[in-house]
Coordinates of C-alpha atoms and ligand atoms in Angstrom, one line a residue:
X738 CA -1.1 -3.0 4.1
X739 CA -2.0 -0.7 6.9
X740 CA -5.6 -0.6 5.6
X741 CA -5.7 -4.6 5.6
X742 CA -4.3 -4.5 9.2
X743 CA -6.9 -2.0 10.3
X744 CA -9.8 -4.1 8.8
X745 CA -8.5 -7.1 10.6
X746 CA -8.1 -5.4 14.0
X747 CA -11.7 -3.8 13.6
X748 CA -13.0 -7.3 12.9
X749 CA -11.1 -8.8 15.8
X750 CA -12.7 -6.2 18.2
X751 CA -16.0 -6.8 16.8
X752 CA -15.6 -10.5 17.3
X753 CA -14.9 -9.6 21.0
X754 CA -18.2 -7.7 21.3
X755 CA -17.0 -4.1 20.5
X756 CA -18.7 -1.9 17.8
X757 CA -17.1 1.0 16.0
X758 CA -17.5 4.5 17.0
X759 CA -16.3 7.9 15.5
X760 CA -16.4 9.6 18.9
X761 CA -13.2 9.3 20.9
X762 CA -14.9 10.5 24.0
X763 CA -17.3 7.6 23.8
X764 CA -14.8 4.7 23.0
X765 CA -13.7 2.0 25.5
X766 CA -10.6 1.1 23.5
X767 CA -8.7 3.5 21.2
X768 CA -5.7 2.4 19.1
X769 CA -3.6 4.0 16.5
X770 CA -2.5 1.8 13.7
X771 CA 0.8 3.5 12.8
X772 CA 3.3 3.8 9.9
X773 CA 7.1 4.4 10.4
X774 CA 8.1 4.7 6.8
X775 CA 8.8 8.6 7.1
X776 CA 9.6 10.6 10.3
X777 CA 6.5 12.8 9.8
X778 CA 4.1 9.8 10.2
X779 CA 6.0 8.8 13.4
X780 CA 6.0 12.3 14.9
X781 CA 2.3 12.6 14.5
X782 CA 1.6 9.5 16.6
X783 CA 2.8 11.2 19.8
X784 CA 0.9 14.3 19.3
X785 CA -2.3 12.3 18.4
X786 CA -1.7 10.1 21.6
X787 CA -1.7 13.3 23.6
X788 CA -5.0 14.4 22.2
X789 CA -6.6 11.2 22.8
X790 CA -5.4 11.1 26.3
X791 CA -7.1 14.3 27.0
X792 CA -10.3 13.5 25.3
X793 CA -10.9 9.8 26.2
X794 CA -13.0 8.3 29.1
X795 CA -10.9 7.8 32.2
X796 CA -11.3 4.0 32.0
X797 CA -10.8 3.7 28.3
X798 CA -7.7 1.8 27.3
X799 CA -5.6 3.0 24.5
X800 CA -2.3 2.2 22.6
X801 CA -0.5 1.8 19.4
X802 CA -0.1 -1.0 17.0
X803 CA 1.9 -1.2 13.8
X804 CA 5.4 0.0 12.8
X805 CA 5.9 2.9 15.2
X806 CA 5.1 0.5 18.1
X807 CA 7.8 -1.9 16.8
X808 CA 10.2 1.1 16.4
X809 CA 9.5 2.5 19.9
X810 CA 9.0 -0.5 22.0
X811 CA 8.9 -0.1 25.7
X812 CA 10.0 3.6 25.1
X813 CA 6.4 4.4 24.2
X814 CA 5.4 3.6 27.8
X815 CA 8.2 5.9 29.1
X816 CA 7.0 8.8 26.9
X817 CA 3.3 8.1 27.8
X818 CA 3.0 6.7 31.2
X819 CA -0.6 5.4 31.1
X820 CA -0.5 3.9 27.7
X821 CA -1.9 0.4 27.8
X822 CA -0.5 -1.5 24.9
X823 CA 2.2 -1.4 22.3
X824 CA 1.9 -4.1 19.5
X825 CA 4.1 -4.5 16.5
X826 CA 2.7 -5.2 13.0
X827 CA 3.2 -8.9 13.5
X828 CA 1.7 -9.1 17.0
X829 CA -1.6 -7.3 16.9
X830 CA -3.6 -10.4 17.1
X831 CA -2.6 -10.5 20.8
X832 CA -4.6 -7.3 21.5
X833 CA -7.4 -9.3 23.1
X834 CA -5.1 -10.2 26.1
X835 CA -5.4 -6.7 27.2
X836 CA -9.2 -6.9 27.3
X837 CA -8.9 -9.8 29.9
X838 CA -6.6 -7.7 32.1
X839 CA -6.8 -4.1 31.4
X840 CA -4.5 -3.1 34.3
X841 CA -1.4 -4.7 32.8
X842 CA 0.9 -3.1 30.2
X843 CA 0.8 -5.2 27.0
X844 CA 4.1 -5.0 25.0
X845 CA 4.9 -7.3 22.0
X846 CA 7.0 -6.0 19.2
X847 CA 8.4 -9.6 18.2
X848 CA 8.5 -10.5 14.6
X849 CA 6.1 -13.5 14.7
X850 CA 6.0 -13.9 10.9
X851 CA 2.8 -15.4 9.9
X852 CA 1.4 -16.4 13.2
X853 CA -1.1 -13.5 13.1
X854 CA -2.8 -14.9 10.1
X855 CA -3.7 -18.2 12.1
X856 CA -4.8 -16.5 15.0
X857 CA -7.2 -13.7 13.7
X858 CA -10.9 -14.4 13.4
X859 CA -12.2 -14.6 9.9
X860 CA -13.9 -11.5 8.6
X861 CA -17.7 -11.9 8.2
X862 CA -18.3 -9.4 5.5
X863 CA -15.8 -8.1 2.9
X864 CA -15.7 -4.6 1.4
X865 CA -15.9 -4.9 -2.5
X866 CA -12.2 -4.5 -2.5
X867 CA -10.3 -7.2 -0.4
X868 CA -6.7 -6.9 0.4
X869 CA -4.9 -10.2 0.8
X870 CA -1.3 -10.2 2.0
X871 CA 0.8 -12.9 0.3
X872 CA 3.9 -12.2 2.5
X873 CA 5.3 -10.2 5.5
X874 CA 8.5 -8.3 5.5
X875 CA 11.1 -7.6 2.9
X876 CA 14.6 -8.8 2.0
X877 CA 15.5 -5.9 -0.2
X878 CA 17.9 -3.7 1.7
X879 CA 17.1 -0.2 0.2
X880 CA 19.3 2.0 2.2
X881 CA 16.5 4.5 3.0
X882 CA 13.8 2.0 4.1
X883 CA 12.9 1.0 7.7
X884 CA 10.5 -1.8 6.5
X885 CA 13.0 -4.6 6.8
X886 CA 13.4 -3.6 10.5
X887 CA 9.8 -3.0 11.4
X888 CA 8.4 -5.9 9.4
X889 CA 11.2 -8.2 9.4
X890 CA 12.6 -10.4 6.7
X891 CA 10.3 -11.6 3.8
X892 CA 8.2 -14.7 4.6
X893 CA 5.7 -15.9 1.9
X894 CA 2.5 -17.3 3.1
X895 CA 1.4 -20.7 1.9
X896 CA -0.4 -20.9 -1.4
X897 CA -3.3 -22.6 0.2
X898 CA -3.8 -20.2 3.0
X899 CA -3.8 -17.3 0.5
X900 CA -6.4 -19.0 -1.8
X901 CA -8.5 -20.0 1.3
X902 CA -8.7 -16.3 2.5
X903 CA -9.2 -15.1 -1.2
X904 CA -12.0 -17.5 -1.6
X905 CA -13.5 -16.5 1.7
X906 CA -13.3 -12.8 1.0
X907 CA -15.1 -13.6 -2.4
X908 CA -17.8 -15.4 -0.6
X909 CA -18.5 -12.7 1.9
X910 CA -18.5 -10.0 -0.8
X911 CA -15.3 -9.0 -2.4
X912 CA -15.4 -8.3 -6.1
X913 CA -11.8 -7.0 -6.6
X914 CA -8.8 -8.7 -5.0
X915 CA -5.6 -6.8 -4.3
X916 CA -2.7 -8.9 -3.4
X917 CA -0.3 -7.3 -1.0
X918 CA 3.4 -7.5 -0.1
X919 CA 6.3 -5.2 0.4
X920 CA 7.8 -7.0 -2.5
X921 CA 4.6 -8.8 -3.9
X922 CA 6.2 -10.0 -7.0
X923 CA 9.0 -11.7 -5.2
X924 CA 6.4 -14.1 -3.6
X925 CA 7.7 -17.7 -3.6
X926 CA 6.3 -20.6 -1.6
X927 CA 7.4 -24.2 -1.8
X928 CA 5.0 -26.7 -0.5
X929 CA 5.9 -30.0 1.1
X930 CA 5.8 -31.9 -2.2
X931 CA 8.4 -29.6 -3.5
X932 CA 6.1 -27.5 -5.8
X933 CA 6.9 -23.7 -5.9
X934 CA 4.2 -21.2 -6.4
X935 CA 4.7 -17.6 -7.6
X936 CA 2.3 -14.6 -7.8
X937 CA 1.2 -15.6 -11.3
X938 CA -0.1 -18.9 -9.9
X939 CA -2.2 -17.0 -7.3
X940 CA -3.5 -14.7 -10.0
X941 CA -4.3 -17.7 -12.3
X942 CA -6.2 -19.5 -9.5
X943 CA -8.0 -16.3 -8.3
X944 CA -9.2 -15.6 -11.9
X945 CA -11.2 -18.8 -11.7
X946 CA -13.5 -17.5 -9.0
X947 CA -16.5 -16.3 -10.9
X948 CA -17.6 -13.5 -8.5
X949 CA -14.0 -11.9 -8.6
X950 CA -14.0 -9.5 -11.4
X951 CA -10.9 -7.5 -10.9
X952 CA -7.4 -8.4 -9.7
X953 CA -4.4 -6.3 -8.9
X954 CA -1.3 -6.3 -6.7
X955 CA 1.1 -4.0 -5.0
X956 CA 3.9 -3.2 -4.5
X957 CA 6.4 -4.5 -7.0
X958 CA 10.0 -4.4 -7.2
X959 CA 11.1 -3.9 -10.7
X960 CA 13.7 -6.6 -11.1
X961 CA 11.4 -9.3 -9.6
X962 CA 9.2 -9.2 -12.6
X963 CA 9.2 -12.6 -14.1
X964 CA 8.1 -13.3 -17.7
X965 CA 5.3 -15.6 -16.3
X966 CA 4.0 -12.7 -14.4
X967 CA 4.2 -10.2 -17.3
X968 CA 2.5 -12.8 -19.5
X969 CA -0.5 -12.7 -17.1
X970 CA -1.2 -9.3 -18.3
X971 CA -1.7 -10.7 -21.8
X972 CA -3.7 -13.7 -20.9
X973 CA -5.8 -12.8 -18.0
X974 CA -8.4 -9.9 -18.6
X975 CA -9.3 -9.7 -14.9
X976 CA -6.0 -8.4 -14.1
X977 CA -6.2 -4.7 -14.3
X978 CA -4.1 -2.9 -16.9
X979 CA -2.5 -0.8 -14.0
X980 CA 0.7 -1.4 -12.1
X981 CA 2.7 0.4 -9.4
X982 CA 6.3 -0.2 -10.0
X983 CA 8.4 2.3 -8.1
X984 CA 11.5 3.8 -9.7
X985 CA 12.5 6.1 -6.7
X986 CA 15.1 8.0 -8.8
X987 CA 16.1 8.7 -12.4
X988 CA 19.8 8.8 -11.6
X989 CA 21.8 5.5 -11.8
X990 CA 24.3 7.0 -9.3
X991 CA 21.4 7.5 -6.7
X992 CA 19.8 4.1 -7.5
X993 CA 23.0 2.5 -6.6
X994 CA 23.4 4.4 -3.4
X995 CA 19.8 3.5 -2.5
X996 CA 20.8 -0.1 -3.2
X997 CA 18.1 -0.5 -5.8
X998 CA 19.3 -3.4 -7.9
X999 CA 18.5 -2.0 -11.4
X1000 CA 19.5 0.9 -13.6
X1001 CA 17.4 3.1 -15.7
X1002 CA 18.0 1.0 -18.9
X1003 CA 16.9 -2.1 -17.2
X1004 CA 13.9 -0.5 -15.7
X1005 CA 12.9 0.8 -19.2
X1006 CA 13.2 -2.6 -20.7
X1007 CA 10.8 -4.0 -18.0
X1008 CA 8.3 -1.2 -19.0
X1009 CA 8.7 -2.3 -22.6
X1010 CA 7.9 -5.8 -21.8
X1011 CA 4.6 -4.8 -20.1
X1012 CA 3.6 -2.6 -23.0
X1013 CA 4.1 -5.4 -25.4
X1014 CA 2.1 -7.8 -23.1
X1015 CA -0.8 -5.2 -22.6
X1016 CA -0.7 -2.2 -24.8
X1017 CA -3.3 -0.4 -22.8
X1018 CA -1.2 -0.8 -19.5
X1019 CA -0.4 2.3 -17.5
X1020 CA 2.2 2.5 -14.6
X1021 CA 2.4 4.5 -11.4
X1022 CA 5.6 5.1 -9.4
X1023 CA 7.0 6.2 -6.2
X1024 CA 9.8 8.9 -6.1
X1025 CA 12.1 9.9 -3.3
X1026 CA 13.8 13.4 -4.0
X1027 CA 16.7 14.7 -1.9
X1028 CA 18.3 11.3 -1.1
X1029 CA 21.8 12.0 0.4
X1030 CA 24.3 13.0 -2.3
X1031 CA 21.5 13.9 -5.0
X1032 CA 23.0 16.5 -7.1
X1033 CA 21.0 19.0 -9.2
X1034 CA 21.8 16.9 -12.2
X1035 CA 20.7 13.7 -10.5
X1036 CA 17.4 15.3 -9.8
X1037 CA 17.1 16.7 -13.3
X1038 CA 17.4 13.0 -14.4
X1039 CA 14.4 12.1 -12.1
X1040 CA 12.4 14.8 -13.8
X1041 CA 13.3 13.6 -17.2
X1042 CA 12.4 10.0 -16.6
X1043 CA 9.1 11.1 -15.0
X1044 CA 8.4 12.9 -18.2
X1045 CA 9.6 10.1 -20.4
X1046 CA 7.6 7.4 -18.8
X1047 CA 4.4 9.4 -18.3
X1048 CA 3.3 7.8 -15.1
X1049 CA -0.5 8.3 -14.6
X1050 CA -0.2 8.6 -10.9
X1051 CA 2.5 8.7 -8.4
X1052 CA 3.6 9.1 -4.9
X1053 CA 6.5 11.4 -4.4
X1054 CA 8.3 12.0 -1.0
X1055 CA 11.1 14.0 0.4
X1056 CA 13.8 11.8 1.7
X1057 CA 13.3 11.2 5.4
X1058 CA 16.3 9.9 7.4
X1059 CA 15.0 6.7 9.3
X1060 CA 16.6 4.9 12.4
X1061 CA 18.2 1.6 11.5
X1062 CA 18.9 2.6 7.9
X1063 CA 22.2 3.0 6.2
X1064 CA 21.2 6.2 4.4
X1065 CA 20.5 8.0 7.6
X1066 CA 24.3 8.1 8.5
X1067 CA 25.4 8.8 4.9
X1068 CA 27.4 12.1 4.1
X1069 CA 25.9 14.9 2.0
X1070 CA 22.4 14.9 3.6
X1071 CA 20.4 17.5 1.5
X1072 CA 19.0 20.6 3.2
X1073 CA 15.2 20.6 3.8
X1074 CA 14.6 23.6 1.6
X1075 CA 16.3 22.0 -1.3
X1076 CA 14.2 18.9 -0.8
X1077 CA 11.1 21.0 -0.8
X1078 CA 12.0 22.8 -3.9
X1079 CA 12.7 19.6 -5.8
X1080 CA 9.4 18.0 -4.6
X1081 CA 7.4 21.0 -5.9
X1082 CA 9.1 20.7 -9.3
X1083 CA 8.7 17.0 -9.5
X1084 CA 5.1 17.2 -8.4
X1085 CA 4.3 19.6 -11.1
X1086 CA 5.5 17.3 -13.9
X1087 CA 3.7 14.3 -12.2
X1088 CA 0.5 16.3 -11.8
X1089 CA 0.5 17.6 -15.3
X1090 CA 0.8 14.0 -16.7
X1091 CA -1.8 12.8 -14.5
X1092 CA -4.1 15.6 -15.7
X1093 CA -3.4 14.8 -19.2
X1094 CA -4.1 11.1 -18.8
X1095 CA -7.4 11.9 -17.1
X1096 CA -8.5 14.1 -19.9
X1097 CA -7.5 11.5 -22.5
X1098 CA -10.2 9.3 -20.8
X1099 CA -13.0 11.6 -21.7
X1100 CA -15.6 10.0 -24.0
X1101 CA -14.3 6.6 -23.3
X1102 CA -16.3 3.9 -21.4
X1103 CA -14.8 1.9 -18.4
X1104 CA -16.0 -1.0 -16.4
X1105 CA -15.9 0.5 -12.8
X1106 CA -16.2 -0.5 -9.4
X1107 CA -18.3 1.1 -6.7
X1108 CA -16.4 2.7 -3.9
X1109 CA -18.7 4.9 -1.8
X1110 CA -20.4 8.2 -1.5
X1111 CA -18.7 11.5 -2.4
X1112 CA -17.9 14.4 0.0
X1113 CA -21.2 16.1 -0.7
X1114 CA -23.1 13.1 0.2
X1115 CA -25.2 13.3 -3.0
X1116 CA -23.0 11.6 -5.6
X1117 CA -21.3 8.2 -5.9
X1118 CA -17.6 7.4 -6.4
X1119 CA -16.5 4.5 -8.6
X1120 CA -13.0 3.4 -9.6
X1121 CA -11.9 2.8 -13.0
X1122 CA -9.5 0.0 -14.1
X1123 CA -6.7 2.7 -13.7
X1124 CA -7.8 3.3 -10.1
X1125 CA -9.0 6.9 -11.0
X1126 CA -11.9 8.1 -8.9
X1127 CA -15.0 8.7 -11.1
X1128 CA -18.0 10.6 -9.8
X1129 CA -21.5 9.8 -11.0
X1130 CA -25.0 10.6 -10.2
X1131 CA -27.4 7.7 -10.0
X1132 CA -30.4 6.6 -8.1
X1133 CA -29.2 3.2 -7.2
X1134 CA -25.5 2.4 -7.4
X1135 CA -24.7 -1.1 -8.6
X1136 CA -21.4 -2.8 -7.6
X1137 CA -20.1 -2.7 -11.1
X1138 CA -21.0 -0.3 -13.8
X1139 CA -20.1 0.7 -17.3
X1140 CA -19.4 4.3 -17.1
X1141 CA -18.9 6.8 -20.0
X1142 CA -16.5 9.6 -19.0
X1143 CA -18.0 12.9 -19.6
X1144 CA -15.3 15.3 -18.1
X1145 CA -12.0 15.2 -16.2
X1146 CA -9.5 17.1 -14.2
X1147 CA -6.2 16.2 -12.4
X1148 CA -7.8 14.6 -9.4
X1149 CA -10.9 12.8 -10.8
X1150 CA -13.2 11.9 -13.5
X1151 CA -16.9 12.6 -14.0
X1152 CA -19.1 10.1 -15.8
X1153 CA -22.5 8.7 -16.6
X1154 CA -23.6 5.1 -16.0
X1155 CA -24.7 3.5 -19.4
X1156 CA -25.2 0.0 -18.1
Ligands
SAH1232 N1 8.0 -2.1 -0.3 C1 7.3 -0.8 -0.4 C2 7.9 0.2 0.5 C3 6.9 0.9 1.2 S1 7.2 2.4 1.5 C4 7.5 -0.4 -1.9 O1 8.4 -0.8 -2.6 O2 6.8 0.5 -2.2 C5 6.5 3.3 0.2 C6 7.3 4.3 -0.4 O3 7.7 5.2 0.6 C7 8.6 3.8 -1.1 O4 8.4 3.3 -2.3 C8 9.4 5.0 -1.1 O5 9.2 5.8 -2.3 C9 8.9 5.9 0.1 N2 9.9 5.8 1.3 C10 10.4 4.8 2.0 N3 11.3 5.1 2.9 C11 11.5 6.4 2.8 C12 12.0 7.4 3.4 N4 13.2 7.0 4.3 N5 12.1 8.7 3.0 C13 11.1 9.0 2.1 N6 10.4 8.2 1.5 C14 10.5 6.8 1.6

């Protein structure tokens, strides 16, 4: 979601006559697009602002957008006196106002819902992967999560708006569409004739666009998986066989304290439905270790479920107390060193399975999408249908390629283009 916001902000500034620079000392406007999900990300914002302040040209304006802006509000101006703007995740379309009057302080952290989508200028060129938000905010009240506060209640965009943006992105270069939402599979929109659309309808319609070859979505809430959506994995080959479905914990007791509305048995049943619909599907997850009250036994249950499900790729985090959340004031907060130990142990299980899956891909052939140049600047990176990065040598990279995997390690695959 932040990638999407970042691209739209960049496009909006280009529309206003700016161009991108990688050199802070040369920039006329500098902004940090921020995330508030964990405290570490928030802390980094203020140290980065200090560095920018020292390095920037005296007249350059600077500020923050996104969830830390929403969380800090006017406090950000008290912390950094000459900051020029603080714009929340639903008000960054107002940024041009500061260009007209750089001497004002621009503060807007309102939850404007979907207004930004109407105000932003359309992009003129899309990367091969276009992110299309289908909703803003979230109605699930996970007790650890700041998102309902920073991005507000869940509001779904109209089906027509989503399809217009999808079509436009395809027309200006997108080959893969990734639909976005905090609770993407909870998408529901009822039009003025009373017809209700869900995510499966968006996927079905998008699959009709010839130049779109791959479709995916993130991130999903397990109990919002409808049979209609699961069936799409059987009937729609453009939908990639890869799904992020965060479990967070393997302990029913902790899931309840997190206010996740499923237990482990229910989660497993949903996975089984996916495997029946699409036998080659692979799942990724998010985990939180060290949630308040997590005992050794609860944590062991998380390790067990990670092994049992065999996620091919996961994000794992130490629990981070966040303002405006119920878990931050719960008893039995877990000491930092215990969280760290648990994270290392869980990561070793997740990494081993990731390595194993990557190795199982050797000698197989996949349709892959071009992403960019590798670190050395001499090879090219593609993405497999399971989102693994795959490195190839070629003279002329094509947007889509059939690649045979020749070797693999935990972090990436190597392959050769055969078509
Ligand atoms: N709706 C999104 C949430 C985005 S946050 C989703 O379901 O994925 C992405 C991940 O960050 C969450 O899945 C969770 O694993 C992690 N996370 C959220 N709040 C956290 C916190 N307070 N501490 C640690 N990790 C957290």
